[in-house]
Amino acid sequence: MKTLQFLIIGKNQEILETLKRIVENNEGWQADIQNDENACYDYIKQNQPDIVLLSSGLEEQFEKEIKVFCEKLDKDVKVIDHYGGGSGLLKNEVYSLFPNLQV
């Protein structure tokens, strides 16, 4: 099974920790969290996660910029706008990007 690396970005630490726990409840999914928008760029360049998950509290301009940044990388880093809806919605968002992971 492919391991998926997530970077979860948002402003609410409690929500970030909950999302990390939800992501890591799936076999082969690992997550790091980040609430410092400026530090995200270096993290992505150095670690190149499979998925950047955008959570609540981010400025619209940052969201646009991080999407463009990820599109320009050599590695295909996918971005998901996730503002809630539970673990089922999150799985569907991931599986829509990686349909080969569905069992």
PDB file of C-alpha atoms in Angstrom, residues 25 31 34 38 62-63 65 74 86 91-93 102:
ATOM      1  CA  ASN A  25      -6.256   6.629  11.656  1.00  0.00           C
ATOM      2  CA  ALA A  31       0.538  13.867   8.673  1.00  0.00           C
ATOM      3  CA  GLN A  34       1.653  23.679  10.420  1.00  0.00           C
ATOM      4  CA  ASN A  38       5.532  31.386   5.971  1.00  0.00           C
ATOM      5  CA  PHE A  62      -2.395  32.560   1.110  1.00  0.00           C
ATOM      6  CA  GLU A  63      -4.613  29.739  -0.142  1.00  0.00           C
ATOM      7  CA  GLU A  65      -0.472  31.393  -3.357  1.00  0.00           C
ATOM      8  CA  ASP A  74       8.547  19.083  -9.832  1.00  0.00           C
ATOM      9  CA  GLY A  86     -15.946  14.575   9.044  1.00  0.00           C
ATOM     10  CA  LYS A  91     -11.517  10.090   2.704  1.00  0.00           C
ATOM     11  CA  ASN A  92     -13.656  10.858  -0.339  1.00  0.00           C
ATOM     12  CA  GLU A  93     -11.552  13.948  -1.070  1.00  0.00           C
ATOM     13  CA  GLN A 102      -9.746   2.606  -2.855  1.00  0.00           C
TER      14      GLN A 102
END
